[in-house]
Amino acid sequence: MNATPVTDQTRVGGGTPEPRRSATSFLRAQIQQSLAFATLVVLLVFFSFASSNFFTWSNISGILLSTAVIGILALGTTFVIITGGIDLSIGTGMTLAAVMTGIFLVNLELPLMVGVIGGILTGGLMGFINGFNIAILRLPPFIATLAMMLIAQGLALVISGVRPIYFSSVVGFKDIALGFVIPGLPNAVLILFVLAILAYVLLSKTLLGRYTFAIGSNEEATRLSGVDTRKWKIVIYTVAGLFTGVAGVVIGARLDSAQPQLGTGYELQAIAAVIIGGTSLLGGRGSILGTLIGALIMSVLINGLRIMSIQTEWQNVVIGVVILIAVFTDALRQRRAAS
Amino acid sequence: MSNQLLRVTGISKSFPGVQALKDVQFELDRGEVLALVGENGAGKSSLMKILSGIYIKDEGSIFLDGVEVDIDSPKTAQALGISIIHQEMNLMAHLTIAQNIFIGREPREGLFLRERALNRKADELLKRLGINLDPKALVETLTVAKQQMVEIAKALSFDAKVLIMDEPTSALTDVETETLFTLIEGLKRTGTGVIYISHRMDELRRITDRVTVLRDGEYIGTLQKEQLDIPTIIEMMVGRHIEESARPTARDRANNEVVLKVEGLNTRQLLKDISFELKRGEILGFAGMMGAGRTEVARAIIGADLSEGGRVHINGKPVKIKRPSDAVAHGIGYLSEDRKAYGLLLEQDVNTNVLLASLRDYTDALGFVHTMKGKQKSREYVASLRIKTPSISATTKNLSGGNQQKVVIAKWLARDCDILIFDEPTRGIDVGAKEEIYKLLNDLVAAGKSIIMISSELPEVLRLSHRIVVMANGRITGILDNEDANQAKIMDYATRMGDEKDL
Ligand SMILES: Nc1ncnc2c1ncn2[C@@H]1O[C@H](COP(=O)(O)OP(=O)(O)OP(=O)(O)O)[C@@H](O)[C@H]1O
Ligand SMILES: [Mg+2]
């Protein structure tokens, strides 16, 4: 911090204002996003040349559709990561939300709306419990959400009897993901975009967002400023949980079934998307646009590799390497900015 | 209506293993500046944290405007009109100045933040206070001194009845300190009561109306303005009489052997053509305004920042120092000015911190650490530096600010370096301990070590240094022998902006 040399300092008591500096930091945020964006463009161009099947509308819409679930999970977890926390329970939490939606709609035959809201609230409840454990019981986020990850996984299996729940009897459920409110754009993708806008507004225009950054920057200072950080942490984890719930409903609708075995692995992909998008695991820094681009990079990669007929085993290796590169370039940029 | 604003009686507070406060009392009038002084660990910050709702008192009463109040959280304190500037920086680095100042009190419209109104309010506040900063700048881009000004602005933004300042000037230079004093004069006129904690004795006479002294968590007494006499205060603080050592002169130095020679050092941002020599057994003081580049010189030498051009010789041999570990390998230790960010593992115990830089000495060929030997050594340093801690296994975070600083010093002493660079070594350290550290520095050079000492306190530079390097604007503007130097001369060199040079 104090390594930052400032040349105009001899006129202290304020010295000259520093618009130059805020401008550079603004620029830095822009570059960070445009770098991720540039990566996305490069990938798109590369795969278009590599395979003629890539840049077709049906494939692009397939990519968007497969981005939806990871993207929705990543949006919620962006908040958590900006506070300097982590949420490992989003993958299996999503599965539990899908299973509960199945119970509500198929077993209990509740109305569609009620079942969907029930599924979303299941996610919210898990988030609330995470928040409570972290803020009130002061468990480290890693531990609290690791435990929740296992609990959700177990409950999903127990409640479903380790069998998929099929939604074929529920009229209109499938359309939540696969229908078209806007022609040509699957609803799941629409939901992703709408939630992204919502998350953007929450993060940059509301108190919730302000305190998300403040807590990630310096939790103690935020608390001493009279902000009830415990309450806000609970709120933030609950919001992340609600996003998980939506992801559960969307994946259920997309597969037209709740698959209790599914779920692990999604959390890591979502976290990877957030990090590729430039959000700092150390907290205090991050953006929704970045997360969206990060999620797109992930699914474009997976899709492109698949279209080029590269084995699934190799896909993971490539994604791992991409994460390394993303985090490294981010660290490099910060080091540059610091010196 | 009486003029009394705040009365505090019988306050006690204990932490595991420490009785921080015992039956402490004081009074504060409207429009008054009350100084609270005492050695490191005397309990000043703890008392203020009780007033601002961070710690809960074990016993005692607090009366505000004659009414007993129960302060159970920072929020309650704010609502009662008690506002505090903490000893340790408490800002959110990733937020802007405006966002920091009004955290918890953001202007809103329904669910939405009114960012423009926020910036306007912050701008008005900063202008009113005469602080020239852009409210939209991110705090992480500011220097320590400017961050401190933001903290001050934040505390003043509450229109508090009682404003507590816990060592507000320890990171400020003279000019900023003047700005602060002007602000305080203004507050006095509006009837605000100010509680002012400082280890800088010369400030007390400048701005305070009364002084209350604490020692070892106990109330010792209060002196009225007319009775203010620095030696008396110091004796009350430490409970004994302190001798000042004499000023050294360049001639006092044992010999003329050059241990460190720096030639033509540049950095991309600030430093230009830095050249100087450090001799064996010498304390070389670095004076200058904040931002003149003194810390940057140290960081460039030890390889913490990239330098361009320039040669460094140690004991006559050219060396390449690319990173701090090279510096340590060449026997250069650097004690950073910002102990919180660079100097300490706050969550670890005192022992770990003291031994951190010299662990190798306590490790055998197989990589096992011999803890007993190390602990013995830590205990010695805790005793010789009079570090106030219940034991060497206490968490460093819980030590008072000044005692944390002593732990950093102990760490580098344990490493046994030939060349030591001390950056603001006595920041936040009480007068008694300062004398001890001065004595320690003198002992070190007498034993053949060489020291570069960066300090913003001119009296300290003059007291200790054999020679004084003065910097301005990234350049060395003068190198003075102690016997030729005085405050006026140093200030003259420190304010030279151009290329004038006079060696
Ligand atoms: N949270 C805590 N846990 C344990 N001990 C504490 C805690 N806070 C303060 N103390 C202890 O209480 C005593 C008083 O500390 P305090 O910070 O009030 O001193 P101070 O007068 O402000 O000193 P300084 O001038 O160094 O800032 C010290 O011995 C310190 O170690
Ligand atoms: Mg203190």
PDB file of C-alpha atoms in Angstrom, chain A residues 1-19 21-22 24-26 28 201 204-207 209-211 213-228 282-285 338-339, chain B residues 54 74-75 78 86 90-95 99 103-106 108 111-113 115 118 130-134 136-138 140-144 146-147 149 154 173 175-176 179 269-270 289-291 296 299 337-338 342 473 497:
ATOM      1  CA  MET A   1       0.000   0.000   0.000  1.00  0.00           C
ATOM      2  CA  ASN A   2       2.513   2.544   1.111  1.00  0.00           C
ATOM      3  CA  ALA A   3       4.840   1.264  -1.527  1.00  0.00           C
ATOM      4  CA  THR A   4       2.795   3.272  -3.971  1.00  0.00           C
ATOM      5  CA  PRO A   5       4.998   6.225  -4.672  1.00  0.00           C
ATOM      6  CA  VAL A   6       3.240   9.509  -5.046  1.00  0.00           C
ATOM      7  CA  THR A   7       5.248  12.354  -6.356  1.00  0.00           C
ATOM      8  CA  ASP A   8       3.026  15.243  -5.395  1.00  0.00           C
ATOM      9  CA  GLN A   9       3.148  14.437  -1.753  1.00  0.00           C
ATOM     10  CA  THR A  10       5.281  17.210  -0.504  1.00  0.00           C
ATOM     11  CA  ARG A  11       2.248  19.404  -0.650  1.00  0.00           C
ATOM     12  CA  VAL A  12       0.578  17.411   2.033  1.00  0.00           C
ATOM     13  CA  GLY A  13      -2.528  17.973   4.054  1.00  0.00           C
ATOM     14  CA  GLY A  14      -4.127  16.618   1.010  1.00  0.00           C
ATOM     15  CA  GLY A  15      -1.762  17.449  -1.798  1.00  0.00           C
ATOM     16  CA  THR A  16      -3.415  17.552  -5.160  1.00  0.00           C
ATOM     17  CA  PRO A  17      -6.456  15.397  -5.778  1.00  0.00           C
ATOM     18  CA  GLU A  18      -5.756  12.161  -7.520  1.00  0.00           C
ATOM     19  CA  PRO A  19      -8.176  11.742 -10.373  1.00  0.00           C
ATOM     20  CA  ARG A  21      -5.191   7.311  -9.892  1.00  0.00           C
ATOM     21  CA  SER A  22      -8.884   6.603  -9.731  1.00  0.00           C
ATOM     22  CA  THR A  24      -6.118   4.100 -13.670  1.00  0.00           C
ATOM     23  CA  SER A  25      -7.909   1.843 -11.253  1.00  0.00           C
ATOM     24  CA  PHE A  26     -11.074   2.238 -13.293  1.00  0.00           C
ATOM     25  CA  ARG A  28      -7.620  -1.602 -14.593  1.00  0.00           C
ATOM     26  CA  VAL A 201     -28.020  -4.129  -9.932  1.00  0.00           C
ATOM     27  CA  SER A 204     -23.439  -2.168  -7.833  1.00  0.00           C
ATOM     28  CA  LYS A 205     -26.499  -0.177  -6.869  1.00  0.00           C
ATOM     29  CA  THR A 206     -27.679  -1.420  -3.505  1.00  0.00           C
ATOM     30  CA  LEU A 207     -26.554  -1.517   0.079  1.00  0.00           C
ATOM     31  CA  GLY A 209     -23.566  -4.875  -2.891  1.00  0.00           C
ATOM     32  CA  ARG A 210     -21.763  -2.089  -1.087  1.00  0.00           C
ATOM     33  CA  TYR A 211     -21.440  -4.172   2.063  1.00  0.00           C
ATOM     34  CA  PHE A 213     -17.361  -5.304  -1.157  1.00  0.00           C
ATOM     35  CA  ALA A 214     -16.809  -3.665   2.221  1.00  0.00           C
ATOM     36  CA  ILE A 215     -16.780  -6.978   4.076  1.00  0.00           C
ATOM     37  CA  GLY A 216     -14.403  -8.467   1.530  1.00  0.00           C
ATOM     38  CA  SER A 217     -12.127  -5.467   1.831  1.00  0.00           C
ATOM     39  CA  ASN A 218     -11.904  -5.255   5.590  1.00  0.00           C
ATOM     40  CA  GLU A 219     -14.558  -6.986   7.623  1.00  0.00           C
ATOM     41  CA  GLU A 220     -13.403  -5.650  10.964  1.00  0.00           C
ATOM     42  CA  ALA A 221     -13.376  -2.059   9.728  1.00  0.00           C
ATOM     43  CA  THR A 222     -16.848  -2.515   8.311  1.00  0.00           C
ATOM     44  CA  ARG A 223     -18.082  -3.850  11.631  1.00  0.00           C
ATOM     45  CA  LEU A 224     -16.478  -1.005  13.554  1.00  0.00           C
ATOM     46  CA  SER A 225     -18.213   1.445  11.242  1.00  0.00           C
ATOM     47  CA  GLY A 226     -21.478   0.307  12.746  1.00  0.00           C
ATOM     48  CA  VAL A 227     -22.511  -2.075   9.967  1.00  0.00           C
ATOM     49  CA  ASP A 228     -24.071  -5.282  11.251  1.00  0.00           C
ATOM     50  CA  LEU A 282      -9.038 -12.769  -1.458  1.00  0.00           C
ATOM     51  CA  GLY A 283     -12.190 -10.710  -1.507  1.00  0.00           C
ATOM     52  CA  GLY A 284     -13.016  -7.088  -2.186  1.00  0.00           C
ATOM     53  CA  ARG A 285     -12.834  -7.295  -5.960  1.00  0.00           C
ATOM     54  CA  ALA A 338       1.315  -2.248  -7.590  1.00  0.00           C
ATOM     55  CA  SER A 339       4.788  -1.351  -8.801  1.00  0.00           C
TER      56      SER A 339
ATOM     57  CA  ILE B  54     -15.875  -2.071  20.788  1.00  0.00           C
ATOM     58  CA  PRO B  74     -20.162   0.784  17.870  1.00  0.00           C
ATOM     59  CA  LYS B  75     -23.572   1.720  16.574  1.00  0.00           C
ATOM     60  CA  GLN B  78     -22.224   6.585  17.073  1.00  0.00           C
ATOM     61  CA  HIS B  86      -8.588   4.179  15.575  1.00  0.00           C
ATOM     62  CA  ASN B  90      -9.469   0.903   9.592  1.00  0.00           C
ATOM     63  CA  LEU B  91     -10.438   1.536   6.026  1.00  0.00           C
ATOM     64  CA  MET B  92     -11.767  -0.636   3.260  1.00  0.00           C
ATOM     65  CA  ALA B  93      -9.041  -0.554   0.662  1.00  0.00           C
ATOM     66  CA  HIS B  94     -11.184  -1.570  -2.305  1.00  0.00           C
ATOM     67  CA  LEU B  95     -13.818   1.091  -1.761  1.00  0.00           C
ATOM     68  CA  GLN B  99     -17.818   5.023   0.189  1.00  0.00           C
ATOM     69  CA  ILE B 103     -20.118   3.357   5.192  1.00  0.00           C
ATOM     70  CA  GLY B 104     -23.185   2.349   7.142  1.00  0.00           C
ATOM     71  CA  ARG B 105     -24.861   5.703   6.390  1.00  0.00           C
ATOM     72  CA  GLU B 106     -25.226   5.621   2.627  1.00  0.00           C
ATOM     73  CA  ARG B 108     -30.501   5.794  -0.392  1.00  0.00           C
ATOM     74  CA  LEU B 111     -33.380  -0.083  -2.176  1.00  0.00           C
ATOM     75  CA  PHE B 112     -30.958   1.869  -4.287  1.00  0.00           C
ATOM     76  CA  LEU B 113     -27.818   3.728  -3.354  1.00  0.00           C
ATOM     77  CA  GLU B 115     -23.956   7.281  -5.521  1.00  0.00           C
ATOM     78  CA  LEU B 118     -22.783  10.194  -1.727  1.00  0.00           C
ATOM     79  CA  GLY B 130      -9.657  21.616   3.745  1.00  0.00           C
ATOM     80  CA  ILE B 131      -8.587  18.125   2.705  1.00  0.00           C
ATOM     81  CA  ASN B 132      -7.738  18.066  -0.937  1.00  0.00           C
ATOM     82  CA  LEU B 133      -8.718  14.584  -2.108  1.00  0.00           C
ATOM     83  CA  ASP B 134     -10.950  13.178  -4.811  1.00  0.00           C
ATOM     84  CA  LYS B 136     -14.034   8.896  -6.017  1.00  0.00           C
ATOM     85  CA  ALA B 137     -10.439   7.713  -5.605  1.00  0.00           C
ATOM     86  CA  LEU B 138      -9.967   4.173  -4.331  1.00  0.00           C
ATOM     87  CA  GLU B 140      -5.898   1.458  -1.872  1.00  0.00           C
ATOM     88  CA  THR B 141      -4.257   3.995  -4.161  1.00  0.00           C
ATOM     89  CA  LEU B 142      -3.605   6.432  -1.313  1.00  0.00           C
ATOM     90  CA  THR B 143      -0.497   6.682   0.803  1.00  0.00           C
ATOM     91  CA  VAL B 144      -0.647   5.958   4.506  1.00  0.00           C
ATOM     92  CA  LYS B 146      -3.652  10.341   3.025  1.00  0.00           C
ATOM     93  CA  GLN B 147      -5.513   7.299   4.295  1.00  0.00           C
ATOM     94  CA  MET B 149      -6.681  12.019   6.504  1.00  0.00           C
ATOM     95  CA  LYS B 154     -14.743   9.987   8.385  1.00  0.00           C
ATOM     96  CA  THR B 173       4.070  14.703   8.585  1.00  0.00           C
ATOM     97  CA  VAL B 175       2.227  19.842   7.331  1.00  0.00           C
ATOM     98  CA  GLU B 176      -0.634  17.385   7.679  1.00  0.00           C
ATOM     99  CA  THR B 179      -4.027  20.759   8.993  1.00  0.00           C
ATOM    100  CA  GLN B 269       8.473   6.144 -10.445  1.00  0.00           C
ATOM    101  CA  LEU B 270      10.373   8.293  -8.062  1.00  0.00           C
ATOM    102  CA  MET B 289       8.872  15.000   3.928  1.00  0.00           C
ATOM    103  CA  MET B 290       6.565  12.080   3.617  1.00  0.00           C
ATOM    104  CA  GLY B 291       6.693  10.978   0.004  1.00  0.00           C
ATOM    105  CA  GLU B 296      11.512   3.816  -1.577  1.00  0.00           C
ATOM    106  CA  ARG B 299      12.860  -0.854  -0.588  1.00  0.00           C
ATOM    107  CA  GLU B 337       7.274   1.370   8.468  1.00  0.00           C
ATOM    108  CA  ASP B 338       3.927  -0.370   8.188  1.00  0.00           C
ATOM    109  CA  TYR B 342       4.673  -6.003   6.160  1.00  0.00           C
ATOM    110  CA  ASN B 473      11.108  14.659  -4.421  1.00  0.00           C
ATOM    111  CA  MET B 497      12.232  20.732  -5.237  1.00  0.00           C
TER     112      MET B 497
END
